[in-house]
Structure formats: C-alpha cells, structure tokens
Coordinates of C-alpha atoms (C1' of nucleotides) in Angstrom, one line a residue:
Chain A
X1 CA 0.0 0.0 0.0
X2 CA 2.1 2.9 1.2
X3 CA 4.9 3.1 -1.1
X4 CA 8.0 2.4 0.7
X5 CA 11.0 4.1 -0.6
X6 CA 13.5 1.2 -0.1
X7 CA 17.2 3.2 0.2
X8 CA 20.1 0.9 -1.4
X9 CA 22.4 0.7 0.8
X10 CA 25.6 1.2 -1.2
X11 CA 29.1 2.9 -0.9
X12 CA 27.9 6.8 -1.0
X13 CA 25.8 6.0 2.0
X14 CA 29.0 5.9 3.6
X15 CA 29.8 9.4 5.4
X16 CA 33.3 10.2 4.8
X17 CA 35.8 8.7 2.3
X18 CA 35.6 10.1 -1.0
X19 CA 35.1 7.2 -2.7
X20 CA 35.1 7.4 -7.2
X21 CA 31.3 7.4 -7.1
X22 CA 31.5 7.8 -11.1
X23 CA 33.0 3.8 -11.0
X24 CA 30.4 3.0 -8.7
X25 CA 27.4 3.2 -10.9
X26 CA 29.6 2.0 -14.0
X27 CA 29.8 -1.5 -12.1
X28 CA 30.3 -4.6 -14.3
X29 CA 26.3 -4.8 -15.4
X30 CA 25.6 -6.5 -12.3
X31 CA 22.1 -4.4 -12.6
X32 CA 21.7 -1.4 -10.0
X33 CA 22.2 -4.2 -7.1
X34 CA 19.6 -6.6 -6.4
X35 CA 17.8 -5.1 -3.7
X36 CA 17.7 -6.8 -0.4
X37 CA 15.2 -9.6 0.0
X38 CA 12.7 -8.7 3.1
X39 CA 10.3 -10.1 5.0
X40 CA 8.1 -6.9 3.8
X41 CA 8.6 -8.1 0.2
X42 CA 7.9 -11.1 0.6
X43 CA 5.0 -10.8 2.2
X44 CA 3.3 -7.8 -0.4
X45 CA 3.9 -10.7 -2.6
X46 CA 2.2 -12.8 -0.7
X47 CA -0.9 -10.7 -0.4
X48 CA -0.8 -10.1 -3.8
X49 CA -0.8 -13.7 -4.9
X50 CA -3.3 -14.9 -2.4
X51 CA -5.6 -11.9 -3.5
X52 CA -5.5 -13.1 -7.3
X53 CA -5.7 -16.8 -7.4
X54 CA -6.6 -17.8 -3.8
X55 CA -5.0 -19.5 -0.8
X56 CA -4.6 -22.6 -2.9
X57 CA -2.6 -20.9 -5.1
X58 CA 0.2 -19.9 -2.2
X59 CA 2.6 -21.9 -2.2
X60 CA 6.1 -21.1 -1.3
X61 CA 7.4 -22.0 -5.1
X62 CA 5.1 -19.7 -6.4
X63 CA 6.0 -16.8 -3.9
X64 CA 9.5 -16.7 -4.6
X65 CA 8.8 -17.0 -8.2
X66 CA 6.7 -13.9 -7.8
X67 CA 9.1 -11.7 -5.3
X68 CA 10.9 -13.2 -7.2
X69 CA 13.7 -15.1 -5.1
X70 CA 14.7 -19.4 -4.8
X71 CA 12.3 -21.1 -3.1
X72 CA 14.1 -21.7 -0.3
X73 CA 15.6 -18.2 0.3
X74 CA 12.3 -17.5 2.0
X75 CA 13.1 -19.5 4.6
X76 CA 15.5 -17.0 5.6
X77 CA 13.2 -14.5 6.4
X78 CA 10.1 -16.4 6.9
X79 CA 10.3 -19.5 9.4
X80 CA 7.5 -21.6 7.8
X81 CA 4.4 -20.7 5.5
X82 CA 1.9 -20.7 8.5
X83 CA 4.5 -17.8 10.4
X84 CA 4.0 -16.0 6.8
X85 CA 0.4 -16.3 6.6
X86 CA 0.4 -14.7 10.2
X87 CA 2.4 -11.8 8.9
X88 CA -0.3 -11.5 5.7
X89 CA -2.7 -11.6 8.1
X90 CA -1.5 -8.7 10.3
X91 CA -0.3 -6.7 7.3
X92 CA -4.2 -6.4 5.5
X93 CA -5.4 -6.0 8.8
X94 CA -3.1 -2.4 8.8
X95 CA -4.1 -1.1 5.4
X96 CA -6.7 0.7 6.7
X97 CA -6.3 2.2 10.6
X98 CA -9.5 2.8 12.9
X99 CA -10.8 6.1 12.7
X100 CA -10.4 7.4 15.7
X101 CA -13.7 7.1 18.2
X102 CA -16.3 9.7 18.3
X103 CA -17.9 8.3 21.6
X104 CA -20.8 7.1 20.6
X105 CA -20.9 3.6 21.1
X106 CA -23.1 2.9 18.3
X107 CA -21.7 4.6 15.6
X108 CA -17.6 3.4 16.5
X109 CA -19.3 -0.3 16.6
X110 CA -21.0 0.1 13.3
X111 CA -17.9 2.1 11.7
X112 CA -15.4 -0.7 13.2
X113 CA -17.7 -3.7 12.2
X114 CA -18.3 -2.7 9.1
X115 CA -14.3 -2.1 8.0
X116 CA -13.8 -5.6 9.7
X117 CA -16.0 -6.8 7.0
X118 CA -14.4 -4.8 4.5
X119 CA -10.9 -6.4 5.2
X120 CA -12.5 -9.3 5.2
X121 CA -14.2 -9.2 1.4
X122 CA -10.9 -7.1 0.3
X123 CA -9.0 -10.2 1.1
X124 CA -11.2 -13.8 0.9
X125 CA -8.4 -15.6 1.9
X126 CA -8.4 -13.6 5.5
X127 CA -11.4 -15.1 7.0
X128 CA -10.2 -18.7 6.8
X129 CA -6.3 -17.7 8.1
X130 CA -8.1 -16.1 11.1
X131 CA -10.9 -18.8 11.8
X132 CA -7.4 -21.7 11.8
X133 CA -4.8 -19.3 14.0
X134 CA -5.2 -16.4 16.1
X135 CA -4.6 -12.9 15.3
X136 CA -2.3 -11.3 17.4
X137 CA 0.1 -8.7 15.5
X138 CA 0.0 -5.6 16.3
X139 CA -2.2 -4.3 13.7
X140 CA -4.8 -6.9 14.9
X141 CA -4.3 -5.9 18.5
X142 CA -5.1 -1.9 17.8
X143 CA -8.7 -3.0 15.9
X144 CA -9.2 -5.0 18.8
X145 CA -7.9 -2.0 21.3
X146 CA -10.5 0.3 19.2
X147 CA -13.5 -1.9 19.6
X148 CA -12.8 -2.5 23.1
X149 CA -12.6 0.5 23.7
X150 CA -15.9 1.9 22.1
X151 CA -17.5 -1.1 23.7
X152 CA -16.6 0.1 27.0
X153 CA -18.9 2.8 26.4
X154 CA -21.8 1.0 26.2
X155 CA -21.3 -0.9 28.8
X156 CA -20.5 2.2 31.3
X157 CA -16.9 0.9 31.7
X158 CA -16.9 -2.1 32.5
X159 CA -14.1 -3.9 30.3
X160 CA -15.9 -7.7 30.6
X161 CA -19.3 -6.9 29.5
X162 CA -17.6 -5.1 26.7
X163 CA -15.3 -8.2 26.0
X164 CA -18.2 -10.0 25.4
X165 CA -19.9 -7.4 23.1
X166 CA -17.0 -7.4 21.0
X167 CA -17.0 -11.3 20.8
X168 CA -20.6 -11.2 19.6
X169 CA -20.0 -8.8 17.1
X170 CA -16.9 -10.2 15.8
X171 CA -18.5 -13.5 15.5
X172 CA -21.3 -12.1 13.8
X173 CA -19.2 -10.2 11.2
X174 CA -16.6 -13.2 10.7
X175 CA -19.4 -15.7 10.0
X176 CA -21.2 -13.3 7.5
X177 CA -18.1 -12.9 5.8
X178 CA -17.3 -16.0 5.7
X179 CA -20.6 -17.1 3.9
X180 CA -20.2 -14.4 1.2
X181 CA -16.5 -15.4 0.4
X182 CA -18.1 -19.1 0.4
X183 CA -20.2 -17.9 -2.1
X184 CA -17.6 -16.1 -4.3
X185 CA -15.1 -19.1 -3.6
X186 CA -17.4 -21.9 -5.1
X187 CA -18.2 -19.7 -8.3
X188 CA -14.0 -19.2 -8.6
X189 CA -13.2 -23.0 -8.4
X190 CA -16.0 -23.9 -10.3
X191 CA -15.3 -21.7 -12.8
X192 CA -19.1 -20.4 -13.5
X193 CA -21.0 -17.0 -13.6
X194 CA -23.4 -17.1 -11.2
X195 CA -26.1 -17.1 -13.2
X196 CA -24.4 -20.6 -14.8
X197 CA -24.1 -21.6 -11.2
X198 CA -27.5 -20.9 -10.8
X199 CA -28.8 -22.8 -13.6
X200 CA -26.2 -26.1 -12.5
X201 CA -28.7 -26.3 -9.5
X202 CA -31.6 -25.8 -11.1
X203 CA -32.9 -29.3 -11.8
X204 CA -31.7 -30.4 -8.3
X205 CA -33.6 -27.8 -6.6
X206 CA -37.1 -29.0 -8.6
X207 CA -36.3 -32.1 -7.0
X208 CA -35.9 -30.6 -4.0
X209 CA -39.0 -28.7 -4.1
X210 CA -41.1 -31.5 -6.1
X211 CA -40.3 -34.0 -2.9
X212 CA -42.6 -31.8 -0.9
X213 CA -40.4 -32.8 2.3
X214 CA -39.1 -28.9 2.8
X215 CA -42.1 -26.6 2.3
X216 CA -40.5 -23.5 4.2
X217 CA -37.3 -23.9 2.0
X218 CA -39.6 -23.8 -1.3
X219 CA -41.4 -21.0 0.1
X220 CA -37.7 -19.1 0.5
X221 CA -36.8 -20.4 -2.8
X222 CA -40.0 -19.0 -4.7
X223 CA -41.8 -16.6 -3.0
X224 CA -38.7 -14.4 -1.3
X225 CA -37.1 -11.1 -2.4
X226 CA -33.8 -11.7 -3.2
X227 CA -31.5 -9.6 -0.5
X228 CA -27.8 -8.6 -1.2
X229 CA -24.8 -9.5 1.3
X230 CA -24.7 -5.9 1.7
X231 CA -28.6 -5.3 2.5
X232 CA -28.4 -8.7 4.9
X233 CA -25.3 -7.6 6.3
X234 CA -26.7 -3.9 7.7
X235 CA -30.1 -5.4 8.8
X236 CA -27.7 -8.2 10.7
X237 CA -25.6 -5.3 12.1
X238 CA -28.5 -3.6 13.2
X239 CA -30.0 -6.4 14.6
X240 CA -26.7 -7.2 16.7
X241 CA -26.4 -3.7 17.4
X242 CA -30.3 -3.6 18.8
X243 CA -30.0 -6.8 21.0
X244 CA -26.5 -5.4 22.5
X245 CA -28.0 -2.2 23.2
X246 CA -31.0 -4.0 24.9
X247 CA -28.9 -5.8 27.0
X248 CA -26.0 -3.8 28.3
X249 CA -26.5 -0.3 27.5
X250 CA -28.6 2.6 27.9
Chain B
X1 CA -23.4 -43.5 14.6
X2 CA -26.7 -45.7 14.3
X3 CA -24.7 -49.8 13.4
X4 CA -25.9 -50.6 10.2
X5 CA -25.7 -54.3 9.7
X6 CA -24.5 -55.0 6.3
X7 CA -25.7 -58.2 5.3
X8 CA -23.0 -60.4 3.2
X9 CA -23.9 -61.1 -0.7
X10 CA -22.8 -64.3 -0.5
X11 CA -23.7 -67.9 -2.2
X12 CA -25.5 -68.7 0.7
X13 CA -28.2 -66.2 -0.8
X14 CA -28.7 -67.5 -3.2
X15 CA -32.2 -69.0 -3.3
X16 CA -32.3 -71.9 -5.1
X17 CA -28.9 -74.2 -6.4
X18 CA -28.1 -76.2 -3.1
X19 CA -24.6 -75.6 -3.8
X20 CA -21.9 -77.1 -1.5
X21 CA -22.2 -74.8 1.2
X22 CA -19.0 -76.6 3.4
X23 CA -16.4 -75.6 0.3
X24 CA -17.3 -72.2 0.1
X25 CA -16.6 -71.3 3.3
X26 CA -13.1 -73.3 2.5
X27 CA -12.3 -71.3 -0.3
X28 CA -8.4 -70.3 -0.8
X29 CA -7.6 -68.0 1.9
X30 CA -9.8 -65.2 0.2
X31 CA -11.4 -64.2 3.5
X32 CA -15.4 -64.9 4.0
X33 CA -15.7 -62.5 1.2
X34 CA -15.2 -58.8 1.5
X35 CA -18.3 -56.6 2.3
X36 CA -18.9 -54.3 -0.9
X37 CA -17.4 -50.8 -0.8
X38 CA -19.8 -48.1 -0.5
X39 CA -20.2 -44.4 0.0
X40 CA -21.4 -44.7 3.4
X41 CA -18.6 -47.1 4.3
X42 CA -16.1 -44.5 2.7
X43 CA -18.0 -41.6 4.2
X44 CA -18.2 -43.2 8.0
X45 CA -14.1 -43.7 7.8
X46 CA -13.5 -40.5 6.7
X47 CA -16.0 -38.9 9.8
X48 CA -13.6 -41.0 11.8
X49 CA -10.2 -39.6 11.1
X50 CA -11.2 -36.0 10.2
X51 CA -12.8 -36.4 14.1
X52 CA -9.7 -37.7 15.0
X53 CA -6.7 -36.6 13.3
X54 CA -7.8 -33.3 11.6
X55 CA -8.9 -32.1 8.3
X56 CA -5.4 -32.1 6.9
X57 CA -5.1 -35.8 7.9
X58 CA -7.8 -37.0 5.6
X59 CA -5.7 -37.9 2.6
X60 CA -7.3 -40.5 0.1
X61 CA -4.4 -42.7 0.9
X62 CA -5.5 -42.4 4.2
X63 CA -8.9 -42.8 4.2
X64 CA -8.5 -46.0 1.7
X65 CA -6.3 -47.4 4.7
X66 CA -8.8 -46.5 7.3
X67 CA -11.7 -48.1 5.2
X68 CA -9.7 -50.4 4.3
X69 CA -9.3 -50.6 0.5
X70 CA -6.7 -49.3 -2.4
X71 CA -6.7 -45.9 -2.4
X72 CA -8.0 -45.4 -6.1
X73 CA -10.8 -47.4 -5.5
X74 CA -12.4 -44.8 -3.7
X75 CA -13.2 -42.7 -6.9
X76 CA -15.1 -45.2 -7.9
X77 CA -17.6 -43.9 -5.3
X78 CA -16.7 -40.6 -4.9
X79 CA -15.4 -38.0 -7.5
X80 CA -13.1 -36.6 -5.8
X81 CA -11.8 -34.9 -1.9
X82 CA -14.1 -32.3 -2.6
X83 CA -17.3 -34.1 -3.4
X84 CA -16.0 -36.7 -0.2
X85 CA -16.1 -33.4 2.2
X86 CA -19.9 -32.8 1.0
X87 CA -21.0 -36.0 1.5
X88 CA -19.1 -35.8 5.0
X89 CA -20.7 -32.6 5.8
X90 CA -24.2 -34.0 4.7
X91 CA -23.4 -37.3 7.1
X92 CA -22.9 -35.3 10.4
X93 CA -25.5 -32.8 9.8
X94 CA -27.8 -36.1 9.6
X95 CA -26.0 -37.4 13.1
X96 CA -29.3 -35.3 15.6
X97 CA -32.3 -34.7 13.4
X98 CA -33.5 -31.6 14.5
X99 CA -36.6 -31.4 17.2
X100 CA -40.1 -30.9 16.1
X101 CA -41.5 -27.3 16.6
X102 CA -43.2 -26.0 19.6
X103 CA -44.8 -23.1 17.9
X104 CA -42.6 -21.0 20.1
X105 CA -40.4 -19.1 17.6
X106 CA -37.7 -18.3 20.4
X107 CA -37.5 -21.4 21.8
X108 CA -37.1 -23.0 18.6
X109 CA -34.9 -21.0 17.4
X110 CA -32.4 -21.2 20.1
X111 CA -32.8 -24.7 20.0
X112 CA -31.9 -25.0 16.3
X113 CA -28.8 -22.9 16.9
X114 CA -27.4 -24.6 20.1
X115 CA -27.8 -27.5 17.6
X116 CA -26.0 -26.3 14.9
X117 CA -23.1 -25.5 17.4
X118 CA -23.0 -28.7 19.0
X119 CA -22.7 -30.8 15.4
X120 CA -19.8 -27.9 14.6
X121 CA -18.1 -28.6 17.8
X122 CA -18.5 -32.3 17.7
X123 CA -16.7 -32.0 14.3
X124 CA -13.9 -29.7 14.3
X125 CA -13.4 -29.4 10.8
X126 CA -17.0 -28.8 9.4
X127 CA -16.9 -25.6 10.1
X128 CA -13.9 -25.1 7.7
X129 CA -15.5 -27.2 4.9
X130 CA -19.1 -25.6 5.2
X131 CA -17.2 -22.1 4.7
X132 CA -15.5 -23.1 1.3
X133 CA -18.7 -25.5 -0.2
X134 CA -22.2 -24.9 0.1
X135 CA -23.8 -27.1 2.2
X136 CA -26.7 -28.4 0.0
X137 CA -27.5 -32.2 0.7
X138 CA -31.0 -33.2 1.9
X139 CA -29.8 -33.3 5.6
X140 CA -28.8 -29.5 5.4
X141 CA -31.6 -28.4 3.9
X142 CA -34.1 -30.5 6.2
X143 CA -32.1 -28.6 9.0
X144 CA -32.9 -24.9 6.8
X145 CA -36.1 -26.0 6.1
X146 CA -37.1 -26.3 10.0
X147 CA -35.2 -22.9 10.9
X148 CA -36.9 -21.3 8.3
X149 CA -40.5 -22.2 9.8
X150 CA -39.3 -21.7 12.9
X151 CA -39.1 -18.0 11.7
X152 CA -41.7 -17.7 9.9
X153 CA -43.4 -17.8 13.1
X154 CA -41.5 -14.7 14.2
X155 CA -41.6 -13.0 11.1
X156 CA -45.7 -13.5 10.8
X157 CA -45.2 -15.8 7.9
X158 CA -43.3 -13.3 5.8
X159 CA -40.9 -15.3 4.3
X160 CA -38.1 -13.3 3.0
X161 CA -37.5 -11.8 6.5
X162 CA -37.7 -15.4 7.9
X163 CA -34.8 -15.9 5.2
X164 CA -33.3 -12.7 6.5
X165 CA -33.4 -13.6 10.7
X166 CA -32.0 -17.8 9.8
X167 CA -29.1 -15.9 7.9
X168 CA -28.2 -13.5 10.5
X169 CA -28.3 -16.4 13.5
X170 CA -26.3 -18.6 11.2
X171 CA -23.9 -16.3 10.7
X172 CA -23.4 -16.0 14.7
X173 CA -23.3 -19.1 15.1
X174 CA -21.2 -20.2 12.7
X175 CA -18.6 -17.4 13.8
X176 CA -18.9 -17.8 17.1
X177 CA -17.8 -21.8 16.4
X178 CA -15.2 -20.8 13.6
X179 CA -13.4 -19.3 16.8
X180 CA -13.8 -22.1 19.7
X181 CA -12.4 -23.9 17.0
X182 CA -9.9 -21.8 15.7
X183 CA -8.6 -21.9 19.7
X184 CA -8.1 -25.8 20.1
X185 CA -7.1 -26.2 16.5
X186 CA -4.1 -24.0 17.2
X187 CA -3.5 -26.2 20.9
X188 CA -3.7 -29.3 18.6
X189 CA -1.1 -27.6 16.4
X190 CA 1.2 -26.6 18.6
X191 CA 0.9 -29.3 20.8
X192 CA 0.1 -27.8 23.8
X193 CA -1.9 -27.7 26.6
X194 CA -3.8 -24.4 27.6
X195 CA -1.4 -23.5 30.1
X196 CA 1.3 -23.6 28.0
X197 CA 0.0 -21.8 25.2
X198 CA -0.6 -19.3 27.8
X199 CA 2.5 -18.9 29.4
X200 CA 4.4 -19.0 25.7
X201 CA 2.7 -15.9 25.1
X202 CA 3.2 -14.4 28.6
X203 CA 6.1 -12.2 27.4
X204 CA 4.9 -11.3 24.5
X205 CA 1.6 -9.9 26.0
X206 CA 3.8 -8.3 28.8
X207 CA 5.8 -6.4 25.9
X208 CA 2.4 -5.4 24.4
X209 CA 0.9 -4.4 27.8
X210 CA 4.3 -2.1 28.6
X211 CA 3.9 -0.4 25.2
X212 CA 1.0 1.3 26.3
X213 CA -0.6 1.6 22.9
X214 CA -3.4 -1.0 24.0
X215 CA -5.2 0.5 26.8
X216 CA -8.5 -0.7 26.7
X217 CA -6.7 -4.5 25.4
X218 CA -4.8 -4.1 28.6
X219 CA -7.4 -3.9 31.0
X220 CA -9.3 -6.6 29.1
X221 CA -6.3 -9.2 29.6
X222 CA -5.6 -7.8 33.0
X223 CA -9.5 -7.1 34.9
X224 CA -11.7 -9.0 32.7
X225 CA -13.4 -12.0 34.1
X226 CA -13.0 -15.0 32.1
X227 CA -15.9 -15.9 30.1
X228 CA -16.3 -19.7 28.8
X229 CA -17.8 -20.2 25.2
X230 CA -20.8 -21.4 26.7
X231 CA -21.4 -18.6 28.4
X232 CA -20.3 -16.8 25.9
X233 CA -22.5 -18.2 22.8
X234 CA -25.1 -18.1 25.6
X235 CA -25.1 -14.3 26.1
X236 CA -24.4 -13.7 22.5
X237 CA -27.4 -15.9 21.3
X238 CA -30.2 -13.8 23.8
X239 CA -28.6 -11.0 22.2
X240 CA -29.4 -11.9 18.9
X241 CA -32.5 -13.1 19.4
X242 CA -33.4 -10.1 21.5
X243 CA -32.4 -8.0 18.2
X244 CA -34.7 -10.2 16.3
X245 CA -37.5 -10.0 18.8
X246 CA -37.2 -6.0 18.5
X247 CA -37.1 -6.0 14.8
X248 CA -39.4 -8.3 13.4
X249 CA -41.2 -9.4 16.6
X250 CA -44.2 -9.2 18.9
Chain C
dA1 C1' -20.6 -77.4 -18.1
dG2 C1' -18.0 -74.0 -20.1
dC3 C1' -17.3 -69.2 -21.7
dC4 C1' -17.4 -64.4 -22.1
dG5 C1' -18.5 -59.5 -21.2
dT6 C1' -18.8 -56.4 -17.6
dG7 C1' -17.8 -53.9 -13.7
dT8 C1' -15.1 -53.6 -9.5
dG9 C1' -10.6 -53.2 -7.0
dG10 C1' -6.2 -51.5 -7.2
dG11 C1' -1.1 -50.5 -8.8
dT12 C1' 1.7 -47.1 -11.2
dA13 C1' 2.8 -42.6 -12.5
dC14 C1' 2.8 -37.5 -12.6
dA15 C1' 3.0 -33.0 -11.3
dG16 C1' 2.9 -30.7 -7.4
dT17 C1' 3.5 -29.6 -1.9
dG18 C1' 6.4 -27.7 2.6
dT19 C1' 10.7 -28.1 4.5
dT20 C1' 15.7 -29.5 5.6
dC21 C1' 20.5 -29.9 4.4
dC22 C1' 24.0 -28.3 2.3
dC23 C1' 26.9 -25.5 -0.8
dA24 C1' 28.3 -21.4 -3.8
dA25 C1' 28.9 -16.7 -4.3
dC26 C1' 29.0 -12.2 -3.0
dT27 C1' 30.0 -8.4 0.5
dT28 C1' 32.3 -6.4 4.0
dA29 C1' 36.1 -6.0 7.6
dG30 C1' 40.7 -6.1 8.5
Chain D
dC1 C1' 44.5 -8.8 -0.9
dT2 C1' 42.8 -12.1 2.1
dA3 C1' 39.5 -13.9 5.7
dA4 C1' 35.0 -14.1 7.6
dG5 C1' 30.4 -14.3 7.3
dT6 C1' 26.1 -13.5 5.6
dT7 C1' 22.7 -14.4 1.9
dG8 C1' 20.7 -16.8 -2.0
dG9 C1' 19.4 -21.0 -3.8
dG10 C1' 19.8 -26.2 -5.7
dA11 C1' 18.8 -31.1 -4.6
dA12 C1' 16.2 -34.3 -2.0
dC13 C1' 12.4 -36.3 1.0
dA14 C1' 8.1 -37.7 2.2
dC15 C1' 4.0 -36.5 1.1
dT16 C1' -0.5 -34.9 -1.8
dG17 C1' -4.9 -35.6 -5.4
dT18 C1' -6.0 -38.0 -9.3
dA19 C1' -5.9 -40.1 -14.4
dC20 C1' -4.9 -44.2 -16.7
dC21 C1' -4.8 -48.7 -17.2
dC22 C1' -4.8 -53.7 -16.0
dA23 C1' -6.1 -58.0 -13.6
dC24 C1' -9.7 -60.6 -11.8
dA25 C1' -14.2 -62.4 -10.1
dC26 C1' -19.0 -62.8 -11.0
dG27 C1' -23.6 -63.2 -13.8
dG28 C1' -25.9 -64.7 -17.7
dC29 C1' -25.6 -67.0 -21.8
dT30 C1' -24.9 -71.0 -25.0

DNA sequence: AGCCGTGTGGGTACAGTGTTCCCAACTTAG
DNA sequence: CTAAGTTGGGAACACTGTACCCACACGGCT
C-alpha cells in the first residue's frame, strides 16, 4: 500500500571517504544491485498472490517465483508458511487504521464492524487464516484495542461486559463474511457465472421442491425477495447492534 | 453412529442351487468374502479420522487405509476430496435430526442454533469445509427447512424476513464456532496444553501491555473475568435473538 | 458345463506440496 | 589482498490428489 521508498544501501551512504562514485554506478552490469530480500517483500507478494488466485494458489514455489527469489531463500526471512500467513494476516489487517472514536458507542461499533468486514471481502483468503490461528500482531491488537474501547462505552466501563460485546459482534461479522466469500469461492473453483451456477442447481432444486419434504425452503426459494450480502449484512448489524444495546447499554 | 448391519452377498443367498455350502466357506484363503465398498462405508471412515486426526489428515491414501481398501478405488464412489467433504458434511448434519417445533419461535430457534453448534463442535473441521462449499444435501436443507418455519413464526409468515433472521443467527453461530475452534485447533497444532499456550505468550503480552498503545486491550487481559464459550455463545445468542424480537417481533 | 462380457478393486505414474540440508557466491572487515 | 560471514538457492524427501490402465471375479448366456 504505502509506497516504501527502499534506500540501497551502497558505498555513497557511507559518510566520509571520498570514494570514485563515477565507478560506482559504472559496475560490471551486475544491474543497479539486487535489492535486499525482506520479510516486507515477501510478504506484499504474498498478499498479492493470495488476493489473485486464492489461498490454494500460495505456495512457497510460487511466492518466490513472484518476489521473485529461490524457493528456499524464503526461509531465511520467513520461518514456515503458517508464520508467513500470520504476517499476511497482520499486514491487511493495517491497510486501513481505525478512525479514531467519536464516543458514541453505536456509531464506533457500526464504523469498526463494518471495515472488519471490508478487510475481510478485500482479502477472501483472511477469514479462513483467522478462523485456523489467532490474530495477534500488532495491527490486529489496535482494531481489537479500538472496539474495546468503544464497547466500554456502552457498557459504562466495564471492560468484561464489553469483552463480550466485542466477541458477539466479531462473530457475527466473521461468519457473514465468511458465507459471502463461500459464495464467491465456489463460483472461482467452479469456474461459472453465477447465473451458470444458478442454472447447475436448477434441476436439483425442482427435485428438492417436487419431494414436498421442505415446504419453508420452497417458500424461501419462490416466494422471497432476493436480499444482497450488503442489504443482509446492515439489517444483521443492526439487529446485533439492537439486542447489544438492549442488554448492556442505555 | 446408528450400526448398520451390512448383510453379506454371498452364495449362501442365493435362493435356489443347493450348492456345496462346506467348500465355500473353504475357499483359498480369500477371507469370507469382502463386504462391498460403498459411499457410506467410505464416508463413515472419513468422519472417523477428520474427528480424529484433523482435516489435513484426511488424505485419500489415508482414508482407503482406514476403510480399508486401495486408495484409487475410492473414486469409484466418490469423485473426488471435494465431493468426499460434501457427503461428509451431509453425514454429520444427519447425526441429531433436528426437534419438532413447539410453535414457540424463540424457543425453537435457540434450539436450532445450540444444535448447529453442538454438530460444529462435535466436528472440528466442518466448520472449515461448510465455509469453502455450500452445504446443500437433503440433511442441510431439512435442517434450513425447520429454521426457516421456525421464523416464519417470528416473522408473521413473511418469508423473505424469515430468510433474513436464519441468515443473521447462522452467521453467529457459525462465527462464534469458527473461533472455539480456531482456539483448540491451534493447541492441537502446537501441541500444547492451555497453560502452556498461555505462558508462551506471557512475554509477548507483557511487551504489548508495557507499550502502552493498547489501553483498553490491557485492562481486558488484566481485569476482565473469564468468560467460557458457553457462556459466551449463551449471552451472544439472547442478544441476537433479543435483536430479532425487536425488529421483526411481537 | 464352459465361456465371455462387464464392472469392480487397485497399482503405477505425474505433477505438485512444505521443508531441511548443504553449498556457492558475493559483500564487508581487517 | 585475504578472511570471515552472511545471503541466495539447488537437490532431495516424504507427502498430496487424481488419471490411466490392468487384472480378476462374477452373472448370464450358449
């Protein structure tokens, strides 16, 4: 995201001793240097990879070919691919800070909750990194700081109520997300629209419905307006919302 | 889970032909014949060792060795891992059919979800699989089917905002389980205990705590009563409902 | 009674995985 | 100009899912 200017750390950087910078840059044609390999670089490639083609997609050959580095020089900076998925995870989770509260419970919960969500459709690999290991760099620690701490005023200070708000919310958002990157996951590995998708199902679902065994199901499937992820996700936030402020808050 | 006795095809079936009954069971050393290989027999192994071992344990070499039979012989009943992890996900949601309906929407409701959460506990690793595949087999959507009515009841018979309150308690629930499981997963992985999870991370919290970047985190780790996930899924599933109660309800 | 087509069980092979061990090459210090 | 040491990367190992193909046992026919 932010672009890092990366200073090569050659000969002029030194402070005295005059050396023939002329010669310097005239090197054999060794290229400008190969610039150091890093743990940040190899893990923007990461993101990058995952984001296009999936978790599947991530394996350790196919980093280094895209940073690009050998295979194995990754393991210099990297201890194992679960320690870099840790560091992929904490580095999306960064792109975008908090904003900082306006102290209204409410509206820092709905604000928080709903770039949690956002970080989590940005990246569909993120939800099922987080729901396997737990998040605990530093840019995961200051969203869950933030939340905390708006969730502490609803719950007039007191830090354990407010834990468990922020679990129920969490929860909530996680397993939304999740179901919508389900969604966009099975169309990717199938490799369908969804209307194709749609259609694939089609003569199971008369079967379905002509067995007569699920009559609420058929209802849903006939009769119900079709809601977007977005439209379900503010009437689920609301509803979380409502039942929190019922229970704990003024 | 319910011992299905699988009857042997043999000779003895046979209803006519009074065939030497004494030399068949002499035959070679070829066993008393080998019961047939089926999808259930396939899919009851795999239950087994995903229960047992973890998701990435089930290997088709190691499910044929389980069952037992050659490993390719399996996709002769089953297309592939994927299609095995549907009919596995099918299988368990099969395991507790759900209750019949009081008429009570809350009560059924909260019974469906505590449900749901018991058959994503019992099985670590649905929760993963149900997040990547849609969950579509007949034992699924029997289980939709009833949450749906169950709603209905709330919603007074409108339909798509029954659809709307089972997606917004799934979602919580399935969440909330992605993250008790997410905990002993990584205990399984590591190969610890609790306790010594715990204390590994002891100096790494104490470096976050003396940073004093993560106030409200802080007091969390270092006030907060603990909160078990029952107590936890408890709170968080009144809340919901309550939410539902105040937006749809009566 | 003998035979033959059919379908089931399974071995081999291939392209890929994460990771460890080791070595070569380049950079820097003296 | 040499010595030390850090960094990059190749080869190998024990695995993975699955496509292809081959034996073999059984049912029905002649």
């Amino acid at each position: 995201m932010s672009a890092m200017a990366i200073e090569e750390p050659s000969q002029q950087a030194s402070p005295d001793g005059d050396a023939p910078a002329a010669l310097v840059w005239n090197r054999p044609a060794r290229a400008p240097r190969r610039r150091a390999l890093t743990v940040h670089r190899i893990v923007e490639a990461s993101v990058a990879l995952a984001d296009a083609e999936g978790l599947d997609a991530l394996s350790m050959r196919r980093v280094a070919a895209e940073v690009p580095t050998g295979t194995t020089s990754l393991y210099r900076q990297v201890a194992s691919r679960g320690e870099l998925l840790e560091l992929m995870t904490d580095a999306v989770l960064g792109e975008v800070p908090p904003a900082p509260l306006t102290g209204d419970w409410r509206t820092d919960l709905h604000a928080l909750a709903t770039g949690q969500r956002a970080a989590l459709l940005r990246h569909d690999w993120l939800g099922a990194v987080m729901s396997t290991r737990p998040a605990l760099g530093p840019n995961s620690l200051r969203r869950i700081d933030r939340t905390l701490a708006a969730a502490t005023a609803l719950t007039r200070g007191d830090i354990t109520l407010a834990g468990e708000a922020v679990s129920i919310i969490g929860d909530y958002v996680a397993g939304h997300a999740a179901r919508e990157v389900a969604e966009r996951e099975t169309l990717r590995r199938t490799g369908t629209t969804e209307e194709q998708w749609r259609a694939s199902l089609g003569p199971y679902l008369h079967r379905v419905i002509a067995s007569g065994e699920y009559p609420a199901f058929t209802r849903r499937v006939v009769e119900a307006a079709e809601r977007s992820f977005d439209e379900l996700f503010a009437a689920g936030l609301e509803t979380v919302l409502d039942g929190l402020a019922a229970r704990y808050g003024n």
